[in-house]
Amino acid sequence: MIRFEQVTKRYPDGTTAVDDLSFEVAEGELVTLVGPSGCGKTTTMMMVNRLVEPTAGRVLVDGHDIAGVDPVALRRKIGYVIQQVGLFPHRTVLDNTATVPALLGWKKTAARARAAELLELVGLDPAVHGSRYPAQLSGGQRQRVGVARALAADPPVLLMDEPFGAVDPVVRERLQNEFLALQATVRKTVLLVTHDIEEAVRMGDRMAVYGQGRIEQFDTPATVLASPATPYVADFVGGDRALKRLAVTPVTAEDLDPLPDDAPAPVPGAAPGPAPRSVPLGGTLKDALALLLQDDSGHLTVTGADGRPLGTLTPAGVHRALRRADA
Ligand SMILES: Nc1ncnc2c1ncn2[C@@H]1O[C@H](COP(=O)(O)OP(=O)(O)OP(=O)(O)O)[C@@H](O)[C@H]1O
Ligand SMILES: [Mg+2]
């Protein structure tokens, strides 16, 4: 859907922001671009909607070299969440959200109806927040409006530049999870820029780890964490990369120990007691380990899709699962 072919960008002052970049984002895929400040992430993103033109190489969207596509027509297909949100301060939240449909010539009532629908989708009540100005929102609410605005014209492609950058870690994680749930239904082709490795791992189907103007590794988060391609990547993902991998490694049937013979059969409607220490098959090792560490028993029950217990997971099982994912 988005394809970079040997793309270089040199700014007029001689800065090489991006150097011979090649990668591809499949339709419906979410790719995160992660790297230190100034490594060329925003420049890469802006070459997709022609806010920046490459010095060499080509960028294709939907199979077309965008150098030959009218920028206005191109941007119609591409939602853009800019770094620092960039809401218009003197327009209400509703009108901010309706910006693109209005630019596309929708009738005012239709544009506003669409904007209200989008605000609800990102968890804001249009009746409460729609008539406010951006300064009257919290940071997290502003970021939601930024996402709603980018989605308003239902573009197949979304560019998101540090979309959850300006909020505290708790709100950030909530916005990330909400966006992932949304993405599971809308299936946009997404490029998401971040300098936060945890965010890149959590959000990306695949991730591009940037060095200075270059991609050092482009792969799934699990592979980047298990087998960093270069010492730079290993250093960037951090010495605790094995811990980070817990979040992207699922619990599988091979990792389980048999259920103890005396396991009580689950009784539906039993008296309320402590929450059962169980995780579903396919859940992450991170969630499983968190539960294991909170519990005295040293093992967890793992359940199948029908909720029936399939086996138990022990710390040794977690270790086996990580080693297996390595192989
Ligand atoms: N218009 C410009 N003219 C000259 N140099 C520029 C211009 N825009 C960006 N640069 C330089 O290009 C390099 C890449 O900038 P870019 O904005 O792509 O980085 P980034 O990875 O998005 O960084 P950050 O994480 O801080 O947002 C930097 O060295 C920056 O100073
Ligand atoms: Mg940037």
mmCIF file of C-alpha atoms and ligand atoms in Angstrom:
data_model
loop_
_atom_site.group_PDB
_atom_site.id
_atom_site.type_symbol
_atom_site.label_atom_id
_atom_site.label_comp_id
_atom_site.label_asym_id
_atom_site.label_seq_id
_atom_site.Cartn_x
_atom_site.Cartn_y
_atom_site.Cartn_z
ATOM 1 C CA MET A 1 0.000 0.000 0.000
ATOM 2 C CA ILE A 2 2.903 2.345 0.883
ATOM 3 C CA ARG A 3 6.241 1.637 -0.714
ATOM 4 C CA PHE A 4 9.546 3.482 -0.351
ATOM 5 C CA GLU A 5 12.112 2.753 -3.061
ATOM 6 C CA GLN A 6 15.637 3.969 -2.328
ATOM 7 C CA VAL A 7 14.377 7.279 -1.019
ATOM 8 C CA THR A 8 16.819 9.992 0.032
ATOM 9 C CA LYS A 9 15.928 13.418 1.419
ATOM 10 C CA ARG A 10 18.520 16.165 1.639
ATOM 11 C CA TYR A 11 17.290 19.518 2.899
ATOM 12 C CA PRO A 12 18.598 22.663 1.143
ATOM 13 C CA ASP A 13 21.074 23.330 3.982
ATOM 14 C CA GLY A 14 22.762 19.996 3.234
ATOM 15 C CA THR A 15 21.221 17.941 6.077
ATOM 16 C CA THR A 16 20.612 14.376 4.913
ATOM 17 C CA ALA A 17 17.478 13.522 6.875
ATOM 18 C CA VAL A 18 16.762 10.204 5.151
ATOM 19 C CA ASP A 19 19.330 8.149 3.284
ATOM 20 C CA ASP A 20 18.443 5.460 0.712
ATOM 21 C CA LEU A 21 15.335 4.182 2.478
ATOM 22 C CA SER A 22 13.401 1.162 1.163
ATOM 23 C CA PHE A 23 10.455 -0.518 2.871
ATOM 24 C CA GLU A 24 6.860 -1.440 2.329
ATOM 25 C CA VAL A 25 3.681 -1.247 4.413
ATOM 26 C CA ALA A 26 1.003 -3.761 3.433
ATOM 27 C CA GLU A 27 -2.676 -2.853 3.198
ATOM 28 C CA GLY A 28 -4.240 -2.904 6.662
ATOM 29 C CA GLU A 29 -0.854 -3.134 8.369
ATOM 30 C CA LEU A 30 0.327 -0.899 11.215
ATOM 31 C CA VAL A 31 4.044 -0.144 10.998
ATOM 32 C CA THR A 32 5.779 1.838 13.718
ATOM 33 C CA LEU A 33 8.825 4.012 12.997
ATOM 34 C CA VAL A 34 10.966 4.320 16.093
ATOM 35 C CA GLY A 35 14.279 6.037 16.699
ATOM 36 C CA PRO A 36 15.978 8.907 18.486
ATOM 37 C CA SER A 37 15.146 12.573 17.933
ATOM 38 C CA GLY A 38 16.276 13.896 14.561
ATOM 39 C CA CYS A 39 16.734 10.483 12.899
ATOM 40 C CA GLY A 40 14.289 11.266 10.063
ATOM 41 C CA LYS A 41 10.940 9.856 11.206
ATOM 42 C CA THR A 42 8.784 12.922 10.529
ATOM 43 C CA THR A 43 10.600 13.524 7.245
ATOM 44 C CA THR A 44 9.783 9.948 6.177
ATOM 45 C CA MET A 45 6.140 10.422 7.065
ATOM 46 C CA MET A 46 5.801 13.758 5.283
ATOM 47 C CA MET A 47 7.114 12.242 2.065
ATOM 48 C CA VAL A 48 3.998 10.019 1.998
ATOM 49 C CA ASN A 49 1.593 12.974 1.671
ATOM 50 C CA ARG A 50 4.012 15.184 -0.268
ATOM 51 C CA LEU A 51 4.527 17.759 2.451
ATOM 52 C CA VAL A 52 8.197 16.941 1.780
ATOM 53 C CA GLU A 53 9.495 15.869 -1.643
ATOM 54 C CA PRO A 54 12.265 13.235 -1.904
ATOM 55 C CA THR A 55 15.638 14.277 -3.343
ATOM 56 C CA ALA A 56 16.024 10.823 -4.904
ATOM 57 C CA GLY A 57 13.980 7.629 -5.138
ATOM 58 C CA ARG A 58 10.233 7.075 -5.327
ATOM 59 C CA VAL A 59 7.317 6.733 -2.934
ATOM 60 C CA LEU A 60 4.323 4.699 -4.115
ATOM 61 C CA VAL A 61 0.869 4.713 -2.559
ATOM 62 C CA ASP A 62 -1.556 2.087 -3.788
ATOM 63 C CA GLY A 63 0.828 1.247 -6.643
ATOM 64 C CA HIS A 64 1.155 4.808 -7.964
ATOM 65 C CA ASP A 65 4.329 6.899 -7.848
ATOM 66 C CA ILE A 66 2.968 9.847 -5.866
ATOM 67 C CA ALA A 67 5.296 12.291 -7.656
ATOM 68 C CA GLY A 68 2.659 12.154 -10.408
ATOM 69 C CA VAL A 69 -0.390 12.402 -8.131
ATOM 70 C CA ASP A 70 -2.041 15.731 -7.353
ATOM 71 C CA PRO A 71 -1.168 16.456 -3.685
ATOM 72 C CA VAL A 72 -4.741 17.491 -2.854
ATOM 73 C CA ALA A 73 -6.163 14.269 -4.295
ATOM 74 C CA LEU A 74 -3.433 12.310 -2.520
ATOM 75 C CA ARG A 75 -4.128 13.875 0.882
ATOM 76 C CA ARG A 76 -7.798 13.055 0.541
ATOM 77 C CA LYS A 77 -6.819 9.397 0.966
ATOM 78 C CA ILE A 78 -4.430 10.020 3.838
ATOM 79 C CA GLY A 79 -5.378 10.994 7.382
ATOM 80 C CA TYR A 80 -2.633 12.826 9.256
ATOM 81 C CA VAL A 81 -2.163 13.174 13.009
ATOM 82 C CA ILE A 82 0.635 15.705 13.290
ATOM 83 C CA GLN A 83 3.252 15.880 16.021
ATOM 84 C CA GLN A 84 1.856 18.030 18.909
ATOM 85 C CA VAL A 85 -1.721 17.397 17.701
ATOM 86 C CA GLY A 86 -2.035 20.799 15.954
ATOM 87 C CA LEU A 87 -5.715 21.544 16.605
ATOM 88 C CA PHE A 88 -6.977 24.941 15.474
ATOM 89 C CA PRO A 89 -7.292 26.896 18.735
ATOM 90 C CA HIS A 90 -10.127 29.147 17.601
ATOM 91 C CA ARG A 91 -12.342 26.373 16.294
ATOM 92 C CA THR A 92 -14.523 24.154 18.434
ATOM 93 C CA VAL A 93 -13.699 20.490 18.866
ATOM 94 C CA LEU A 94 -16.575 19.574 16.541
ATOM 95 C CA ASP A 95 -15.383 21.933 13.809
ATOM 96 C CA ASN A 96 -11.780 20.778 14.247
ATOM 97 C CA THR A 97 -12.941 17.212 13.709
ATOM 98 C CA ALA A 98 -14.995 18.216 10.670
ATOM 99 C CA THR A 99 -12.043 20.012 9.023
ATOM 100 C CA VAL A 100 -11.321 17.528 6.252
ATOM 101 C CA PRO A 101 -14.915 16.700 5.300
ATOM 102 C CA ALA A 102 -15.531 20.483 5.156
ATOM 103 C CA LEU A 103 -12.472 20.916 2.908
ATOM 104 C CA LEU A 104 -13.819 18.135 0.720
ATOM 105 C CA GLY A 105 -16.994 20.147 0.237
ATOM 106 C CA TRP A 106 -19.387 18.154 2.409
ATOM 107 C CA LYS A 107 -22.524 20.006 3.510
ATOM 108 C CA LYS A 108 -22.049 21.546 6.941
ATOM 109 C CA THR A 109 -24.676 19.369 8.635
ATOM 110 C CA ALA A 110 -23.203 16.195 7.089
ATOM 111 C CA ALA A 111 -19.649 17.178 8.080
ATOM 112 C CA ARG A 112 -20.757 17.884 11.646
ATOM 113 C CA ALA A 113 -22.750 14.657 11.888
ATOM 114 C CA ARG A 114 -19.669 12.744 10.747
ATOM 115 C CA ALA A 115 -17.511 14.653 13.249
ATOM 116 C CA ALA A 116 -19.894 13.788 16.094
ATOM 117 C CA GLU A 117 -19.778 10.125 15.091
ATOM 118 C CA LEU A 118 -15.963 10.179 15.103
ATOM 119 C CA LEU A 119 -15.770 11.906 18.489
ATOM 120 C CA GLU A 120 -17.907 9.142 19.935
ATOM 121 C CA LEU A 121 -15.684 6.547 18.300
ATOM 122 C CA VAL A 122 -12.636 7.923 20.134
ATOM 123 C CA GLY A 123 -14.503 8.108 23.432
ATOM 124 C CA LEU A 124 -15.559 11.763 23.605
ATOM 125 C CA ASP A 125 -19.155 12.844 24.075
ATOM 126 C CA PRO A 126 -19.955 15.298 21.257
ATOM 127 C CA ALA A 127 -22.701 16.882 23.363
ATOM 128 C CA VAL A 128 -20.214 17.634 26.140
ATOM 129 C CA HIS A 129 -16.927 18.209 24.310
ATOM 130 C CA GLY A 130 -18.012 19.132 20.794
ATOM 131 C CA SER A 131 -18.630 22.806 21.526
ATOM 132 C CA ARG A 132 -15.466 23.316 23.580
ATOM 133 C CA TYR A 133 -12.240 24.804 22.296
ATOM 134 C CA PRO A 134 -9.001 22.779 22.369
ATOM 135 C CA ALA A 135 -7.684 24.765 25.358
ATOM 136 C CA GLN A 136 -10.673 23.504 27.355
ATOM 137 C CA LEU A 137 -9.654 19.854 26.975
ATOM 138 C CA SER A 138 -7.114 17.692 28.766
ATOM 139 C CA GLY A 139 -4.006 16.596 26.856
ATOM 140 C CA GLY A 140 -5.397 13.095 26.360
ATOM 141 C CA GLN A 141 -8.700 14.459 25.083
ATOM 142 C CA ARG A 142 -6.875 16.699 22.596
ATOM 143 C CA GLN A 143 -4.981 13.690 21.305
ATOM 144 C CA ARG A 144 -8.271 11.840 20.813
ATOM 145 C CA VAL A 145 -9.593 14.781 18.785
ATOM 146 C CA GLY A 146 -6.428 14.630 16.659
ATOM 147 C CA VAL A 147 -7.116 10.968 15.899
ATOM 148 C CA ALA A 148 -10.823 11.637 15.229
ATOM 149 C CA ARG A 149 -9.941 14.444 12.825
ATOM 150 C CA ALA A 150 -7.541 12.190 10.912
ATOM 151 C CA LEU A 151 -10.229 9.510 10.572
ATOM 152 C CA ALA A 152 -13.033 11.879 9.606
ATOM 153 C CA ALA A 153 -12.947 11.371 5.836
ATOM 154 C CA ASP A 154 -12.448 7.600 6.290
ATOM 155 C CA PRO A 155 -9.067 7.546 4.520
ATOM 156 C CA PRO A 156 -7.478 4.159 3.763
ATOM 157 C CA VAL A 157 -4.082 5.435 4.950
ATOM 158 C CA LEU A 158 -3.240 7.051 8.295
ATOM 159 C CA LEU A 159 -0.035 8.840 9.208
ATOM 160 C CA MET A 160 0.368 9.357 12.950
ATOM 161 C CA ASP A 161 3.322 11.359 14.243
ATOM 162 C CA GLU A 162 3.766 10.762 17.984
ATOM 163 C CA PRO A 163 -0.036 10.633 18.348
ATOM 164 C CA PHE A 164 0.057 9.815 22.070
ATOM 165 C CA GLY A 165 3.233 11.698 22.900
ATOM 166 C CA ALA A 166 1.897 14.505 25.059
ATOM 167 C CA VAL A 167 0.220 12.516 27.844
ATOM 168 C CA ASP A 168 1.276 10.627 30.952
ATOM 169 C CA PRO A 169 2.084 6.903 30.678
ATOM 170 C CA VAL A 170 -1.273 5.742 32.096
ATOM 171 C CA VAL A 171 -3.366 7.800 29.677
ATOM 172 C CA ARG A 172 -0.990 6.862 26.880
ATOM 173 C CA GLU A 173 -1.521 3.166 27.456
ATOM 174 C CA ARG A 174 -5.278 3.664 27.485
ATOM 175 C CA LEU A 175 -5.180 5.631 24.205
ATOM 176 C CA GLN A 176 -2.921 2.976 22.667
ATOM 177 C CA ASN A 177 -5.304 0.183 23.618
ATOM 178 C CA GLU A 178 -8.314 2.130 22.379
ATOM 179 C CA PHE A 179 -6.587 2.770 19.080
ATOM 180 C CA LEU A 180 -5.614 -0.892 18.698
ATOM 181 C CA ALA A 181 -9.234 -1.917 19.310
ATOM 182 C CA LEU A 182 -10.353 0.653 16.748
ATOM 183 C CA GLN A 183 -7.723 -0.497 14.254
ATOM 184 C CA ALA A 184 -8.924 -4.098 14.610
ATOM 185 C CA THR A 185 -12.232 -2.973 13.108
ATOM 186 C CA VAL A 186 -11.225 -0.174 10.673
ATOM 187 C CA ARG A 187 -8.022 -1.865 9.387
ATOM 188 C CA LYS A 188 -6.310 1.246 8.044
ATOM 189 C CA THR A 189 -2.834 1.155 6.587
ATOM 190 C CA VAL A 190 -0.939 3.015 9.306
ATOM 191 C CA LEU A 191 2.502 4.535 9.722
ATOM 192 C CA LEU A 192 2.955 5.514 13.377
ATOM 193 C CA VAL A 193 5.988 7.472 14.520
ATOM 194 C CA THR A 194 7.235 7.228 18.078
ATOM 195 C CA HIS A 195 10.476 7.546 19.987
ATOM 196 C CA ASP A 196 9.148 5.155 22.626
ATOM 197 C CA ILE A 197 10.327 1.588 22.103
ATOM 198 C CA GLU A 198 7.519 0.166 24.277
ATOM 199 C CA GLU A 199 4.931 1.940 22.122
ATOM 200 C CA ALA A 200 6.607 0.717 18.916
ATOM 201 C CA VAL A 201 6.501 -2.855 20.217
ATOM 202 C CA ARG A 202 2.957 -2.704 21.521
ATOM 203 C CA MET A 203 1.403 -1.005 18.502
ATOM 204 C CA GLY A 204 3.322 -2.351 15.515
ATOM 205 C CA ASP A 205 2.509 -5.349 13.331
ATOM 206 C CA ARG A 206 6.051 -4.594 12.185
ATOM 207 C CA MET A 207 8.475 -1.921 13.302
ATOM 208 C CA ALA A 208 11.269 0.042 11.634
ATOM 209 C CA VAL A 209 14.154 0.857 13.959
ATOM 210 C CA TYR A 210 15.911 3.999 12.735
ATOM 211 C CA GLY A 211 19.520 4.948 13.107
ATOM 212 C CA GLN A 212 20.598 8.296 11.606
ATOM 213 C CA GLY A 213 18.429 8.576 8.463
ATOM 214 C CA ARG A 214 18.480 4.821 7.889
ATOM 215 C CA ILE A 215 16.465 1.804 8.905
ATOM 216 C CA GLU A 216 18.655 -0.554 10.915
ATOM 217 C CA GLN A 217 16.003 -3.268 11.173
ATOM 218 C CA PHE A 218 12.488 -3.737 9.803
ATOM 219 C CA ASP A 219 10.636 -6.723 11.238
ATOM 220 C CA THR A 220 7.990 -7.873 13.689
ATOM 221 C CA PRO A 221 8.476 -6.632 17.258
ATOM 222 C CA ALA A 222 8.995 -10.232 18.423
ATOM 223 C CA THR A 223 11.843 -10.724 15.945
ATOM 224 C CA VAL A 224 13.462 -7.348 16.627
ATOM 225 C CA LEU A 225 13.475 -8.109 20.357
ATOM 226 C CA ALA A 226 14.615 -11.723 19.957
ATOM 227 C CA SER A 227 17.278 -11.099 17.292
ATOM 228 C CA PRO A 228 18.416 -7.478 17.011
ATOM 229 C CA ALA A 229 20.084 -7.112 13.606
ATOM 230 C CA THR A 230 22.920 -4.861 14.752
ATOM 231 C CA PRO A 231 24.591 -3.799 18.015
ATOM 232 C CA TYR A 232 22.853 -0.425 17.577
ATOM 233 C CA VAL A 233 19.425 -2.097 17.563
ATOM 234 C CA ALA A 234 20.345 -4.268 20.554
ATOM 235 C CA ASP A 235 21.374 -1.145 22.442
ATOM 236 C CA PHE A 236 18.268 0.769 21.346
ATOM 237 C CA VAL A 237 15.784 -1.934 22.388
ATOM 238 C CA GLY A 238 17.555 -2.185 25.729
ATOM 239 C CA GLY A 239 19.189 -4.750 27.975
ATOM 240 C CA ASP A 240 15.754 -5.780 29.234
ATOM 241 C CA ARG A 241 14.576 -6.838 25.785
ATOM 242 C CA ALA A 242 13.754 -10.319 27.125
ATOM 243 C CA LEU A 243 11.249 -8.675 29.473
ATOM 244 C CA LYS A 244 9.781 -6.592 26.632
ATOM 245 C CA ARG A 245 9.334 -9.793 24.640
ATOM 246 C CA LEU A 246 6.925 -11.088 27.263
ATOM 247 C CA ALA A 247 4.393 -8.591 25.910
ATOM 248 C CA VAL A 248 4.568 -9.958 22.356
ATOM 249 C CA THR A 249 4.871 -13.695 23.064
ATOM 250 C CA PRO A 250 1.640 -15.683 23.435
ATOM 251 C CA VAL A 251 0.986 -18.570 25.806
ATOM 252 C CA THR A 252 0.702 -21.703 23.656
ATOM 253 C CA ALA A 253 -0.425 -25.254 24.441
ATOM 254 C CA GLU A 254 3.190 -26.525 24.280
ATOM 255 C CA ASP A 255 4.143 -24.397 27.285
ATOM 256 C CA LEU A 256 1.607 -25.971 29.634
ATOM 257 C CA ASP A 257 1.985 -28.591 32.332
ATOM 258 C CA PRO A 258 -0.854 -31.044 32.874
ATOM 259 C CA LEU A 259 -3.680 -30.063 35.196
ATOM 260 C CA PRO A 260 -3.351 -31.577 38.676
ATOM 261 C CA ASP A 261 -5.658 -34.575 39.122
ATOM 262 C CA ASP A 262 -7.436 -33.019 42.070
ATOM 263 C CA ALA A 263 -8.291 -29.816 40.218
ATOM 264 C CA PRO A 264 -11.814 -28.868 41.224
ATOM 265 C CA ALA A 265 -14.199 -28.771 38.302
ATOM 266 C CA PRO A 266 -15.342 -25.200 37.613
ATOM 267 C CA VAL A 267 -18.827 -24.691 39.010
ATOM 268 C CA PRO A 268 -20.855 -22.067 37.141
ATOM 269 C CA GLY A 269 -22.650 -19.759 39.449
ATOM 270 C CA ALA A 270 -20.516 -20.693 42.459
ATOM 271 C CA ALA A 271 -20.335 -18.336 45.406
ATOM 272 C CA PRO A 272 -18.170 -15.294 44.692
ATOM 273 C CA GLY A 273 -14.595 -15.842 45.834
ATOM 274 C CA PRO A 274 -11.228 -14.466 44.848
ATOM 275 C CA ALA A 275 -10.852 -13.925 41.073
ATOM 276 C CA PRO A 276 -9.621 -17.142 39.443
ATOM 277 C CA ARG A 277 -5.928 -17.153 38.622
ATOM 278 C CA SER A 278 -6.293 -18.025 34.977
ATOM 279 C CA VAL A 279 -5.290 -16.693 31.593
ATOM 280 C CA PRO A 280 -6.629 -17.649 28.167
ATOM 281 C CA LEU A 281 -4.524 -19.594 25.700
ATOM 282 C CA GLY A 282 -3.046 -16.988 23.325
ATOM 283 C CA GLY A 283 -2.840 -14.337 26.064
ATOM 284 C CA THR A 284 0.552 -12.717 26.522
ATOM 285 C CA LEU A 285 3.306 -14.085 28.708
ATOM 286 C CA LYS A 286 3.452 -10.624 30.271
ATOM 287 C CA ASP A 287 -0.097 -10.857 31.632
ATOM 288 C CA ALA A 288 0.537 -14.455 32.710
ATOM 289 C CA LEU A 289 3.760 -13.603 34.531
ATOM 290 C CA ALA A 290 2.134 -10.630 36.263
ATOM 291 C CA LEU A 291 -0.534 -12.967 37.666
ATOM 292 C CA LEU A 292 2.033 -15.626 38.595
ATOM 293 C CA LEU A 293 4.037 -13.096 40.578
ATOM 294 C CA GLN A 294 0.941 -12.011 42.526
ATOM 295 C CA ASP A 295 0.033 -15.543 43.517
ATOM 296 C CA ASP A 296 1.424 -17.913 46.132
ATOM 297 C CA SER A 297 0.651 -21.126 44.268
ATOM 298 C CA GLY A 298 3.423 -20.830 41.659
ATOM 299 C CA HIS A 299 1.184 -21.832 38.784
ATOM 300 C CA LEU A 300 -1.741 -20.532 36.760
ATOM 301 C CA THR A 301 -4.608 -22.232 35.010
ATOM 302 C CA VAL A 302 -4.700 -21.682 31.270
ATOM 303 C CA THR A 303 -8.119 -21.858 29.650
ATOM 304 C CA GLY A 304 -9.305 -22.547 26.112
ATOM 305 C CA ALA A 305 -11.726 -20.535 24.007
ATOM 306 C CA ASP A 306 -14.673 -22.239 25.759
ATOM 307 C CA GLY A 307 -13.305 -21.255 29.171
ATOM 308 C CA ARG A 308 -12.358 -24.845 30.106
ATOM 309 C CA PRO A 309 -8.972 -25.367 31.800
ATOM 310 C CA LEU A 310 -6.368 -26.846 29.446
ATOM 311 C CA GLY A 311 -3.323 -27.022 31.682
ATOM 312 C CA THR A 312 -1.158 -25.017 34.030
ATOM 313 C CA LEU A 313 1.603 -22.513 33.440
ATOM 314 C CA THR A 314 4.579 -22.333 35.794
ATOM 315 C CA PRO A 315 7.629 -20.019 35.847
ATOM 316 C CA ALA A 316 9.524 -22.817 34.088
ATOM 317 C CA GLY A 317 6.812 -22.824 31.423
ATOM 318 C CA VAL A 318 7.228 -19.067 30.918
ATOM 319 C CA HIS A 319 10.961 -19.629 30.503
ATOM 320 C CA ARG A 320 10.382 -22.482 28.018
ATOM 321 C CA ALA A 321 7.965 -20.301 26.041
ATOM 322 C CA LEU A 322 10.513 -17.487 25.711
ATOM 323 C CA ARG A 323 13.289 -19.893 24.696
ATOM 324 C CA ARG A 324 10.991 -21.530 22.153
ATOM 325 C CA ALA A 325 10.056 -18.128 20.677
ATOM 326 C CA ASP A 326 13.821 -17.511 20.331
ATOM 327 C CA ALA A 327 14.320 -20.591 18.182
HETATM 328 N N1 LIG B 1 13.161 21.968 6.821
HETATM 329 C C1 LIG B 1 14.333 21.465 7.250
HETATM 330 N N2 LIG B 1 15.518 22.002 6.865
HETATM 331 C C2 LIG B 1 16.695 21.487 7.249
HETATM 332 N N3 LIG B 1 16.808 20.412 8.054
HETATM 333 C C3 LIG B 1 15.659 19.832 8.488
HETATM 334 C C4 LIG B 1 14.369 20.330 8.111
HETATM 335 N N4 LIG B 1 13.433 19.552 8.686
HETATM 336 C C5 LIG B 1 14.107 18.617 9.390
HETATM 337 N N5 LIG B 1 15.451 18.787 9.266
HETATM 338 C C6 LIG B 1 16.511 17.953 9.848
HETATM 339 O O1 LIG B 1 16.364 16.631 9.351
HETATM 340 C C7 LIG B 1 16.660 15.687 10.370
HETATM 341 C C8 LIG B 1 15.458 14.785 10.558
HETATM 342 O O2 LIG B 1 14.374 15.556 11.053
HETATM 343 P P1 LIG B 1 12.974 14.890 11.402
HETATM 344 O O3 LIG B 1 12.039 15.968 11.754
HETATM 345 O O4 LIG B 1 12.585 13.967 10.304
HETATM 346 O O5 LIG B 1 13.372 14.025 12.702
HETATM 347 P P2 LIG B 1 12.478 13.153 13.675
HETATM 348 O O6 LIG B 1 13.047 11.783 13.634
HETATM 349 O O7 LIG B 1 11.047 13.313 13.355
HETATM 350 O O8 LIG B 1 12.808 13.775 15.110
HETATM 351 P P3 LIG B 1 11.867 14.022 16.422
HETATM 352 O O9 LIG B 1 11.763 12.691 17.100
HETATM 353 O O10 LIG B 1 12.641 14.993 17.222
HETATM 354 O O11 LIG B 1 10.550 14.560 15.955
HETATM 355 C C9 LIG B 1 17.026 16.494 11.604
HETATM 356 O O12 LIG B 1 18.423 16.585 11.662
HETATM 357 C C10 LIG B 1 16.391 17.840 11.350
HETATM 358 O O13 LIG B 1 17.123 18.867 11.977
HETATM 359 MG MG MG B 2 9.434 14.192 14.379
#
